[in-house]
Short mmCIF file of N, CA and C in Angstrom, two decimals:
data_model
loop_
_atom_site.label_atom_id
_atom_site.label_comp_id
_atom_site.label_asym_id
_atom_site.label_seq_id
_atom_site.Cartn_x
_atom_site.Cartn_y
_atom_site.Cartn_z
N MET A 21 150.18 147.56 161.73
CA MET A 21 149.01 146.93 161.17
C MET A 21 148.92 145.45 161.54
N GLU A 22 150.02 144.81 161.71
CA GLU A 22 150.03 143.38 162.00
C GLU A 22 149.41 143.07 163.36
N GLU A 23 149.38 144.04 164.27
CA GLU A 23 148.89 143.77 165.62
C GLU A 23 147.38 143.97 165.78
N LEU A 24 146.67 144.17 164.69
CA LEU A 24 145.22 144.33 164.76
C LEU A 24 144.58 142.95 164.77
N ASN A 25 144.21 142.50 165.95
CA ASN A 25 143.76 141.12 166.10
C ASN A 25 142.25 140.94 166.14
N ASP A 26 141.53 141.93 166.63
CA ASP A 26 140.08 141.75 166.73
C ASP A 26 139.35 142.91 166.06
N ILE A 27 138.06 142.78 165.99
CA ILE A 27 137.25 143.75 165.27
C ILE A 27 137.32 145.14 165.90
N THR A 28 137.41 145.22 167.21
CA THR A 28 137.49 146.52 167.89
C THR A 28 138.75 147.25 167.48
N GLU A 29 139.87 146.55 167.45
CA GLU A 29 141.13 147.17 167.04
C GLU A 29 141.06 147.62 165.58
N LYS A 30 140.42 146.83 164.74
CA LYS A 30 140.29 147.21 163.32
C LYS A 30 139.43 148.45 163.16
N TRP A 31 138.32 148.53 163.93
CA TRP A 31 137.47 149.72 163.85
C TRP A 31 138.21 150.95 164.36
N CYS A 32 138.95 150.81 165.45
CA CYS A 32 139.72 151.95 165.98
C CYS A 32 140.73 152.43 164.94
N TYR A 33 141.40 151.50 164.29
CA TYR A 33 142.36 151.86 163.25
C TYR A 33 141.64 152.58 162.11
N PHE A 34 140.49 152.06 161.73
CA PHE A 34 139.71 152.68 160.65
C PHE A 34 139.41 154.14 160.97
N PHE A 35 138.88 154.40 162.16
CA PHE A 35 138.51 155.78 162.50
C PHE A 35 139.72 156.69 162.64
N LYS A 36 140.81 156.16 163.11
CA LYS A 36 142.00 157.00 163.32
C LYS A 36 142.72 157.30 162.00
N HIS A 37 142.76 156.33 161.09
CA HIS A 37 143.59 156.46 159.89
C HIS A 37 142.79 156.49 158.58
N ALA A 38 141.52 156.76 158.66
CA ALA A 38 140.66 156.67 157.47
C ALA A 38 141.12 157.56 156.33
N LYS A 39 141.54 158.77 156.63
CA LYS A 39 141.89 159.71 155.57
C LYS A 39 143.18 159.36 154.84
N GLU A 40 144.14 158.76 155.53
CA GLU A 40 145.43 158.53 154.88
C GLU A 40 145.66 157.09 154.43
N THR A 41 144.69 156.23 154.59
CA THR A 41 144.88 154.83 154.20
C THR A 41 144.19 154.56 152.87
N THR A 42 144.89 153.86 151.99
CA THR A 42 144.33 153.50 150.68
C THR A 42 143.50 152.23 150.80
N LEU A 43 142.79 151.91 149.74
CA LEU A 43 141.99 150.68 149.74
C LEU A 43 142.88 149.45 149.89
N ASP A 44 144.06 149.48 149.25
CA ASP A 44 144.99 148.35 149.40
C ASP A 44 145.42 148.20 150.85
N GLY A 45 145.69 149.33 151.50
CA GLY A 45 146.06 149.29 152.91
C GLY A 45 144.94 148.71 153.76
N TYR A 46 143.72 149.11 153.46
CA TYR A 46 142.59 148.58 154.20
C TYR A 46 142.38 147.10 153.93
N ASN A 47 142.61 146.67 152.71
CA ASN A 47 142.46 145.24 152.41
C ASN A 47 143.41 144.40 153.25
N LYS A 48 144.61 144.91 153.49
CA LYS A 48 145.57 144.19 154.33
C LYS A 48 145.09 144.14 155.78
N ILE A 49 144.49 145.22 156.23
CA ILE A 49 144.03 145.31 157.61
C ILE A 49 142.72 144.55 157.80
N ILE A 50 141.79 144.83 156.93
CA ILE A 50 140.43 144.33 157.07
C ILE A 50 140.33 142.84 156.80
N GLY A 51 141.01 142.41 155.78
CA GLY A 51 140.88 141.01 155.39
C GLY A 51 139.50 140.76 154.85
N GLU A 52 138.74 139.93 155.51
CA GLU A 52 137.41 139.54 155.04
C GLU A 52 136.28 140.31 155.73
N ASP A 53 136.58 141.36 156.46
CA ASP A 53 135.55 142.10 157.20
C ASP A 53 134.78 143.01 156.25
N LEU A 54 133.63 142.55 155.80
CA LEU A 54 132.82 143.26 154.82
C LEU A 54 132.28 144.58 155.36
N ILE A 55 131.93 144.63 156.63
CA ILE A 55 131.35 145.84 157.22
C ILE A 55 132.35 146.99 157.19
N ILE A 56 133.58 146.75 157.60
CA ILE A 56 134.58 147.81 157.59
C ILE A 56 134.91 148.20 156.16
N LYS A 57 134.95 147.24 155.26
CA LYS A 57 135.22 147.55 153.86
C LYS A 57 134.13 148.48 153.31
N ARG A 58 132.89 148.19 153.62
CA ARG A 58 131.79 149.05 153.16
C ARG A 58 131.89 150.45 153.78
N ALA A 59 132.31 150.51 155.03
CA ALA A 59 132.48 151.82 155.67
C ALA A 59 133.57 152.61 154.96
N TYR A 60 134.68 151.94 154.61
CA TYR A 60 135.75 152.63 153.89
C TYR A 60 135.25 153.10 152.52
N GLU A 61 134.53 152.25 151.82
CA GLU A 61 134.02 152.63 150.50
C GLU A 61 133.07 153.82 150.59
N ALA A 62 132.22 153.84 151.63
CA ALA A 62 131.30 154.97 151.82
C ALA A 62 132.08 156.25 152.11
N LEU A 63 133.11 156.14 152.92
CA LEU A 63 133.95 157.30 153.22
C LEU A 63 134.65 157.78 151.96
N ASP A 64 135.14 156.85 151.16
CA ASP A 64 135.81 157.20 149.91
C ASP A 64 134.85 157.90 148.96
N GLN A 65 133.62 157.42 148.87
CA GLN A 65 132.62 158.02 147.99
C GLN A 65 132.27 159.44 148.42
N PHE A 66 132.37 159.71 149.70
CA PHE A 66 132.08 161.05 150.21
C PHE A 66 132.99 162.09 149.57
N ASN A 67 134.17 161.69 149.15
CA ASN A 67 135.15 162.61 148.56
C ASN A 67 135.09 162.64 147.03
N TRP A 68 134.16 161.92 146.43
CA TRP A 68 134.05 161.92 144.98
C TRP A 68 133.46 163.23 144.48
N SER A 69 133.80 163.56 143.24
CA SER A 69 133.19 164.73 142.60
C SER A 69 131.76 164.37 142.22
N GLU A 70 130.98 165.37 141.87
CA GLU A 70 129.60 165.13 141.48
C GLU A 70 129.53 164.24 140.24
N ASP A 71 130.44 164.47 139.28
CA ASP A 71 130.46 163.64 138.06
C ASP A 71 130.79 162.18 138.39
N GLU A 72 131.76 161.97 139.28
CA GLU A 72 132.12 160.60 139.67
C GLU A 72 130.95 159.91 140.35
N LEU A 73 130.26 160.63 141.22
CA LEU A 73 129.12 160.05 141.92
C LEU A 73 127.98 159.71 140.96
N ILE A 74 127.71 160.59 140.01
CA ILE A 74 126.66 160.34 139.02
C ILE A 74 127.01 159.12 138.18
N THR A 75 128.26 159.03 137.74
CA THR A 75 128.71 157.89 136.95
C THR A 75 128.56 156.59 137.74
N TYR A 76 128.96 156.63 139.00
CA TYR A 76 128.85 155.45 139.87
C TYR A 76 127.38 155.04 140.03
N GLU A 77 126.51 156.00 140.30
CA GLU A 77 125.10 155.69 140.48
C GLU A 77 124.47 155.15 139.20
N GLN A 78 124.88 155.68 138.05
CA GLN A 78 124.37 155.17 136.78
C GLN A 78 124.81 153.73 136.56
N GLU A 79 126.05 153.43 136.90
CA GLU A 79 126.56 152.06 136.75
C GLU A 79 125.82 151.11 137.69
N LEU A 80 125.59 151.54 138.93
CA LEU A 80 124.82 150.71 139.86
C LEU A 80 123.42 150.43 139.32
N LYS A 81 122.78 151.46 138.79
CA LYS A 81 121.44 151.29 138.23
C LYS A 81 121.46 150.31 137.06
N ARG A 82 122.49 150.42 136.21
CA ARG A 82 122.61 149.50 135.08
C ARG A 82 122.75 148.06 135.57
N ILE A 83 123.58 147.86 136.59
CA ILE A 83 123.79 146.52 137.16
C ILE A 83 122.49 145.99 137.75
N TRP A 84 121.79 146.82 138.52
CA TRP A 84 120.52 146.39 139.14
C TRP A 84 119.48 146.08 138.08
N ASP A 85 119.41 146.91 137.03
CA ASP A 85 118.45 146.68 135.95
C ASP A 85 118.74 145.35 135.25
N ASN A 86 120.02 145.10 134.96
CA ASN A 86 120.40 143.84 134.32
C ASN A 86 120.04 142.64 135.20
N LYS A 87 120.26 142.77 136.50
CA LYS A 87 119.93 141.70 137.43
C LYS A 87 118.43 141.46 137.44
N ALA A 88 117.65 142.54 137.43
CA ALA A 88 116.19 142.41 137.42
C ALA A 88 115.72 141.71 136.15
N VAL A 89 116.31 142.04 135.02
CA VAL A 89 115.96 141.39 133.75
C VAL A 89 116.28 139.90 133.81
N GLU A 90 117.47 139.57 134.31
CA GLU A 90 117.86 138.16 134.42
C GLU A 90 116.94 137.40 135.37
N ASP A 91 116.60 138.02 136.51
CA ASP A 91 115.68 137.38 137.46
C ASP A 91 114.32 137.13 136.82
N TYR A 92 113.84 138.11 136.06
CA TYR A 92 112.55 137.98 135.38
C TYR A 92 112.60 136.83 134.36
N LYS A 93 113.67 136.79 133.58
CA LYS A 93 113.81 135.72 132.58
C LYS A 93 113.83 134.35 133.25
N LEU A 94 114.52 134.24 134.36
CA LEU A 94 114.61 132.97 135.08
C LEU A 94 113.23 132.55 135.61
N GLU A 95 112.52 133.48 136.22
CA GLU A 95 111.19 133.16 136.74
C GLU A 95 110.23 132.77 135.62
N ARG A 96 110.32 133.48 134.52
CA ARG A 96 109.45 133.17 133.38
C ARG A 96 109.78 131.78 132.81
N ALA A 97 111.07 131.47 132.70
CA ALA A 97 111.49 130.16 132.19
C ALA A 97 111.01 129.04 133.12
N LYS A 98 111.09 129.28 134.43
CA LYS A 98 110.60 128.27 135.38
C LYS A 98 109.10 128.05 135.21
N ALA A 99 108.36 129.14 135.09
CA ALA A 99 106.90 129.03 134.92
C ALA A 99 106.56 128.30 133.63
N GLU A 100 107.27 128.62 132.55
CA GLU A 100 107.03 127.95 131.27
C GLU A 100 107.37 126.47 131.36
N GLY A 101 108.46 126.15 132.06
CA GLY A 101 108.84 124.75 132.24
C GLY A 101 107.81 123.97 133.02
N LYS A 102 107.28 124.58 134.08
CA LYS A 102 106.23 123.91 134.86
C LYS A 102 104.98 123.69 134.02
N ALA A 103 104.58 124.72 133.27
CA ALA A 103 103.38 124.59 132.43
C ALA A 103 103.58 123.51 131.38
N GLU A 104 104.75 123.47 130.80
CA GLU A 104 105.05 122.46 129.78
C GLU A 104 105.02 121.06 130.40
N GLY A 105 105.60 120.93 131.58
CA GLY A 105 105.61 119.64 132.27
C GLY A 105 104.21 119.17 132.61
N LYS A 106 103.37 120.08 133.07
CA LYS A 106 101.97 119.72 133.37
C LYS A 106 101.24 119.27 132.11
N ALA A 107 101.45 120.00 131.02
CA ALA A 107 100.79 119.65 129.76
C ALA A 107 101.24 118.27 129.29
N GLU A 108 102.53 117.99 129.39
CA GLU A 108 103.04 116.68 128.99
C GLU A 108 102.47 115.59 129.89
N GLY A 109 102.39 115.88 131.18
CA GLY A 109 101.82 114.90 132.12
C GLY A 109 100.37 114.59 131.81
N LYS A 110 99.59 115.61 131.49
CA LYS A 110 98.18 115.40 131.14
C LYS A 110 98.07 114.59 129.86
N ALA A 111 98.92 114.91 128.88
CA ALA A 111 98.89 114.18 127.60
C ALA A 111 99.25 112.72 127.81
N GLU A 112 100.25 112.45 128.64
CA GLU A 112 100.64 111.06 128.92
C GLU A 112 99.53 110.33 129.66
N GLY A 113 98.87 111.04 130.59
CA GLY A 113 97.77 110.43 131.34
C GLY A 113 96.61 110.06 130.44
N LYS A 114 96.29 110.91 129.49
CA LYS A 114 95.20 110.63 128.55
C LYS A 114 95.58 109.49 127.61
N ALA A 115 96.86 109.42 127.23
CA ALA A 115 97.32 108.38 126.31
C ALA A 115 97.26 107.01 126.97
N GLU A 116 97.42 106.95 128.28
CA GLU A 116 97.40 105.68 129.00
C GLU A 116 95.98 105.16 129.18
N VAL A 117 95.01 106.04 129.11
CA VAL A 117 93.62 105.64 129.35
C VAL A 117 93.06 104.93 128.20
#
């Protein structure tokens, strides 16, 4: 594993040893290579039971839903802040006149 120096060698190792290598083993090989890590995770998911896959998909949906709610709250807060700032600016402008 120590002699895997470039991306081509890492991909070759991935295809040759995918079935018998654990995620920890891949982390040592892959390092920061996100693409190969995602390939390993996809291969690992292929072997999940239907219940495991359903649970995983439900968790992903929950995470995405929470992110969407947070994004909505942030956008709404920004819009409210802008509206409040404009109202204050108009009030200050009228007070100066």
